[in-house]
Amino acid sequence: MPEGNKTYEYDVVTLGGGPGGGAAARQVARRGGRACIVEAGPLGGVCLNIGCIPTKAMLAASDLAWRMRQAGRFGIAPVAPKVDGPAFMRRVAEVVAELAGRSEAAVQANKQIDLIRGRGRLVDAHTVAVDTPEGQKRVTGRAVVVATGSSAARPGFLPWDSPALGGPKGRLMTTDEAVTAPDLPAGVIVMGGGVIGCEMATVYCELGIPTTVIEMLPDLLPGMDDEAGQAAAASLAERGATILTGRRVLSMSDAGDGVVAKLDDGTEVRAAAALVAVGRKANVENIGLAEAGVRVAGGIIPVDDRCRTNVEGVYAVGDVAERRQYAHLADRMGVVAAENVMGIDLADDRTVVPVGAYTHPEAASVGLTLAEAKQQPRSAARVFRYSYAHAGMALASGETHGQIKIVADADTGRIYGALWIGPHAIDMIQEIALAMRHGLTMAQLYHTIHAHPTFQEAAMLAAEGWLAQSMRKRDK
Ligand SMILES: Cc1cc2nc3c(=O)[nH]c(=O)nc-3n(C[C@H](O)[C@H](O)[C@H](O)COP(=O)(O)OP(=O)(O)OC[C@H]3O[C@@H](n4cnc5c(N)ncnc54)[C@H](O)[C@@H]3O)c2cc1C
């Protein structure tokens, strides 16, 4: 690939073949360019192998178990399902293997993409050195996309190396171990009540596994609207979990047949195993960033709206470059980087990003909270809600713990953001994301016919609230 007076083997070399690197390579290939993916592990990254997919396979199964117990509410004799841990975890592994096989085959079939297996590092802005089983290879690209992702944080004060807790015993786990374990734990302490901690706690308590969630902040799901955390706490408690917020774990140690956690209020919590879900660290170490002159700040690689780093020709996408660690954002950044590599000037400021927790019910959000929206110039931001307590589909489905809360401008109807709590909220928030992305207003949302009865119509009914207040204002 000629550029100036230099020739490179590829248009792009991606360091990492997860959602970000994979999307970048596919987009370059679609544009007729040549891409090389350098990947140390399985294709699909954290998302496919130890993240989004296995956790959702676990959540689908735990939801079934919970519904079986709840059947009495629907006039059906409830059953107390007997969970077969090894079979449960085998299905999770099968789902991952199926998708991994398809994703590998798609890359192998793509004549525009080469795959080099091995750990790579930047040598300079255009060269990646890869340690492969056959020795070191060097590969050059007109551009390099750093997409090395993130790794589960393992706080240093916990005994990861303890023979009794760490290693194969697997009593002290991150999600890396929890989603690939051959069996389920008999009881679990979940340290960290963020999105991942709450999802895993949902799985365990729905399966009837004694579960305690310990979160140092006052609410679960920190970073989301407070009502999301409150809904998650209520649903976990309803499913039998113990929620300890505002408490910090000081230590964990071997309790003979399990783990004992000491908390800062002097209490102790015991369980067969502990899952540590306290965040993820961007993979910025040992990948040659300093050698290539790529800047790291606050633990990530800062990038602009075209995913460019400070070094020309070097892009960074996904978890290594963003604090919001979501597969769809990594994928989008991969596409943006690729378009720019291929000469299509595409900028994306990444403001409209739907995010969420697959708790039961789900909590999804996009855009700004009310407090954030109020800071906008000339803002008349207000909340317009529709509660599932009034919704036909919610009542019919026995799913009344939900609502949509749209933050919109009372005068113009501009949508600043939304929180949606309820079944399939993460699918449905997409409507608000689409509206925001294309500058649609509450009036336009209201005037779009929504099928009835659906959970989705809650968006239209919240917009109806906006219309009603705007008519009242006009009539005054
Ligand atoms: C338990 C869990 C559940 C999650 N659930 C969701 C969810 O439901 N929805 C969602 O959107 N997100 C979810 N995420 C987050 C999502 O998995 C990540 O945001 C996403 O995988 C990031 O993609 P990425 O391409 O940036 O990095 P990664 O997926 O981390 O991929 C990076 C790849 O780079 C490779 N690599 C790293 N260093 C090198 C090197 N030096 N040489 C070669 N290869 C290298 C790695 O092997 C890896 O395959 C979840 C994460 C976890 C842990």
Tab-separated table of C-alpha atoms and ligand atoms in Angstrom, residues 14-23 37-56 59 116-122 128-131 146-152 174-176 179 195-197 199-200 280 283-288 317-322 324-331 333 354-358 426, ligand 1:
chain	number	residue	atom	x	y	z
A	14	THR	CA	-5.218	-3.777	13.957
A	15	LEU	CA	-3.583	-4.646	17.233
A	16	GLY	CA	-6.397	-6.751	18.694
A	17	GLY	CA	-9.277	-8.615	17.063
A	18	GLY	CA	-12.118	-7.793	19.480
A	19	PRO	CA	-15.173	-5.705	18.545
A	20	GLY	CA	-13.062	-2.592	17.868
A	21	GLY	CA	-10.206	-4.137	15.888
A	22	GLY	CA	-12.534	-6.533	14.075
A	23	ALA	CA	-14.883	-3.721	13.003
A	37	ILE	CA	-5.614	-8.413	12.409
A	38	VAL	CA	-2.986	-9.240	15.033
A	39	GLU	CA	-4.663	-11.190	17.827
A	40	ALA	CA	-3.104	-12.888	20.837
A	41	GLY	CA	-6.218	-14.806	21.838
A	42	PRO	CA	-9.477	-15.866	20.244
A	43	LEU	CA	-11.180	-13.517	17.772
A	44	GLY	CA	-14.109	-11.560	19.167
A	45	GLY	CA	-12.200	-10.323	22.204
A	46	VAL	CA	-13.692	-9.970	25.649
A	47	CYS	CA	-17.201	-9.377	24.308
A	48	LEU	CA	-17.663	-12.668	22.531
A	49	ASN	CA	-15.512	-14.925	24.680
A	50	ILE	CA	-15.725	-13.719	28.298
A	51	GLY	CA	-18.027	-10.689	28.294
A	52	CYS	CA	-21.306	-9.758	26.610
A	53	ILE	CA	-22.192	-13.150	25.152
A	54	PRO	CA	-21.534	-15.604	28.006
A	55	THR	CA	-23.130	-13.245	30.536
A	56	LYS	CA	-26.249	-12.900	28.384
A	59	LEU	CA	-28.907	-14.262	32.239
A	116	ILE	CA	-1.748	-13.186	12.458
A	117	ARG	CA	-1.963	-15.012	15.744
A	118	GLY	CA	0.359	-13.782	18.449
A	119	ARG	CA	1.069	-10.964	20.857
A	120	GLY	CA	1.997	-7.773	19.058
A	121	ARG	CA	3.588	-4.463	19.922
A	122	LEU	CA	4.182	-1.269	18.030
A	128	VAL	CA	3.842	-4.067	14.531
A	129	ALA	CA	6.149	-6.851	15.755
A	130	VAL	CA	4.301	-10.061	16.598
A	131	ASP	CA	5.541	-12.979	18.712
A	146	VAL	CA	-4.693	-0.014	18.575
A	147	ALA	CA	-7.633	-2.091	19.829
A	148	THR	CA	-6.122	-4.028	22.708
A	149	GLY	CA	-9.174	-3.649	24.945
A	150	SER	CA	-9.188	-3.959	28.707
A	151	SER	CA	-8.604	-6.474	31.492
A	152	ALA	CA	-10.482	-7.105	34.713
A	174	THR	CA	-13.160	-12.036	38.213
A	175	THR	CA	-15.709	-12.478	35.450
A	176	ASP	CA	-12.911	-14.050	33.354
A	179	VAL	CA	-18.101	-17.099	32.945
A	195	VAL	CA	-23.142	-2.987	35.577
A	196	ILE	CA	-21.135	-6.215	35.481
A	197	GLY	CA	-21.470	-6.921	39.219
A	199	GLU	CA	-25.652	-8.603	36.023
A	200	MET	CA	-23.700	-11.438	37.625
A	280	ARG	CA	-11.518	-2.877	34.012
A	283	ASN	CA	-4.528	-2.654	28.044
A	284	VAL	CA	-1.905	0.041	27.465
A	285	GLU	CA	1.130	-1.784	28.903
A	286	ASN	CA	3.788	-3.592	26.841
A	287	ILE	CA	2.313	-2.748	23.454
A	288	GLY	CA	5.020	-0.316	22.343
A	317	VAL	CA	-10.559	2.384	19.480
A	318	GLY	CA	-12.692	0.657	22.092
A	319	ASP	CA	-11.896	0.029	25.731
A	320	VAL	CA	-8.257	1.074	25.333
A	321	ALA	CA	-9.413	4.548	24.299
A	322	GLU	CA	-12.759	5.069	26.035
A	324	ARG	CA	-17.398	3.866	28.545
A	325	GLN	CA	-16.494	0.234	27.972
A	326	TYR	CA	-19.145	-1.101	25.617
A	327	ALA	CA	-18.795	-3.408	22.644
A	328	HIS	CA	-21.031	-1.320	20.385
A	329	LEU	CA	-18.953	1.773	21.103
A	330	ALA	CA	-15.757	-0.149	20.324
A	331	ASP	CA	-17.345	-1.362	17.090
A	333	MET	CA	-14.986	3.564	16.870
A	354	PRO	CA	-26.935	3.887	24.458
A	355	VAL	CA	-25.709	2.005	27.520
A	356	GLY	CA	-27.296	-0.311	29.993
A	357	ALA	CA	-27.334	-3.118	32.490
A	358	TYR	CA	-29.014	-6.408	31.616
A	426	ILE	CA	-31.795	-1.875	26.164
B	1	LIG	C1	-18.482	-9.705	31.944
B	1	LIG	C2	-18.599	-8.637	30.893
B	1	LIG	C3	-19.819	-8.385	30.314
B	1	LIG	C4	-19.932	-7.413	29.335
B	1	LIG	N1	-21.162	-7.193	28.781
B	1	LIG	C5	-21.287	-6.242	27.828
B	1	LIG	C6	-22.541	-6.027	27.203
B	1	LIG	O1	-23.533	-6.679	27.509
B	1	LIG	N2	-22.619	-5.087	26.237
B	1	LIG	C7	-21.533	-4.339	25.867
B	1	LIG	O2	-21.655	-3.496	24.996
B	1	LIG	N3	-20.328	-4.534	26.443
B	1	LIG	C8	-20.185	-5.464	27.407
B	1	LIG	N4	-18.952	-5.684	27.969
B	1	LIG	C9	-17.822	-4.836	27.545
B	1	LIG	C10	-17.264	-5.319	26.191
B	1	LIG	O3	-16.900	-6.672	26.312
B	1	LIG	C11	-16.083	-4.474	25.815
B	1	LIG	O4	-16.440	-3.112	25.843
B	1	LIG	C12	-15.590	-4.815	24.416
B	1	LIG	O5	-15.195	-6.170	24.346
B	1	LIG	C13	-14.423	-3.925	24.049
B	1	LIG	O6	-13.969	-4.254	22.777
B	1	LIG	P1	-12.452	-3.939	22.345
B	1	LIG	O7	-12.332	-4.356	20.922
B	1	LIG	O8	-12.112	-2.560	22.717
B	1	LIG	O9	-11.558	-4.853	23.283
B	1	LIG	P2	-11.563	-6.394	23.672
B	1	LIG	O10	-12.869	-7.024	23.468
B	1	LIG	O11	-10.954	-6.422	25.021
B	1	LIG	O12	-10.578	-7.031	22.606
B	1	LIG	C14	-9.216	-6.740	22.623
B	1	LIG	C15	-8.505	-7.866	21.929
B	1	LIG	O13	-7.140	-7.503	21.790
B	1	LIG	C16	-6.330	-8.637	22.046
B	1	LIG	N5	-5.024	-8.137	22.458
B	1	LIG	C17	-4.719	-7.387	23.549
B	1	LIG	N6	-3.411	-7.080	23.555
B	1	LIG	C18	-2.875	-7.641	22.434
B	1	LIG	C19	-1.587	-7.666	21.868
B	1	LIG	N7	-0.552	-7.043	22.451
B	1	LIG	N8	-1.405	-8.345	20.717
B	1	LIG	C20	-2.436	-8.986	20.108
B	1	LIG	N9	-3.684	-8.979	20.595
B	1	LIG	C21	-3.903	-8.315	21.741
B	1	LIG	C22	-7.069	-9.390	23.136
B	1	LIG	O14	-6.701	-10.758	23.131
B	1	LIG	C23	-8.516	-9.166	22.726
B	1	LIG	O15	-8.998	-10.199	21.910
B	1	LIG	C24	-18.795	-6.660	28.936
B	1	LIG	C25	-17.553	-6.923	29.509
B	1	LIG	C26	-17.453	-7.899	30.472
B	1	LIG	C27	-16.120	-8.175	31.075
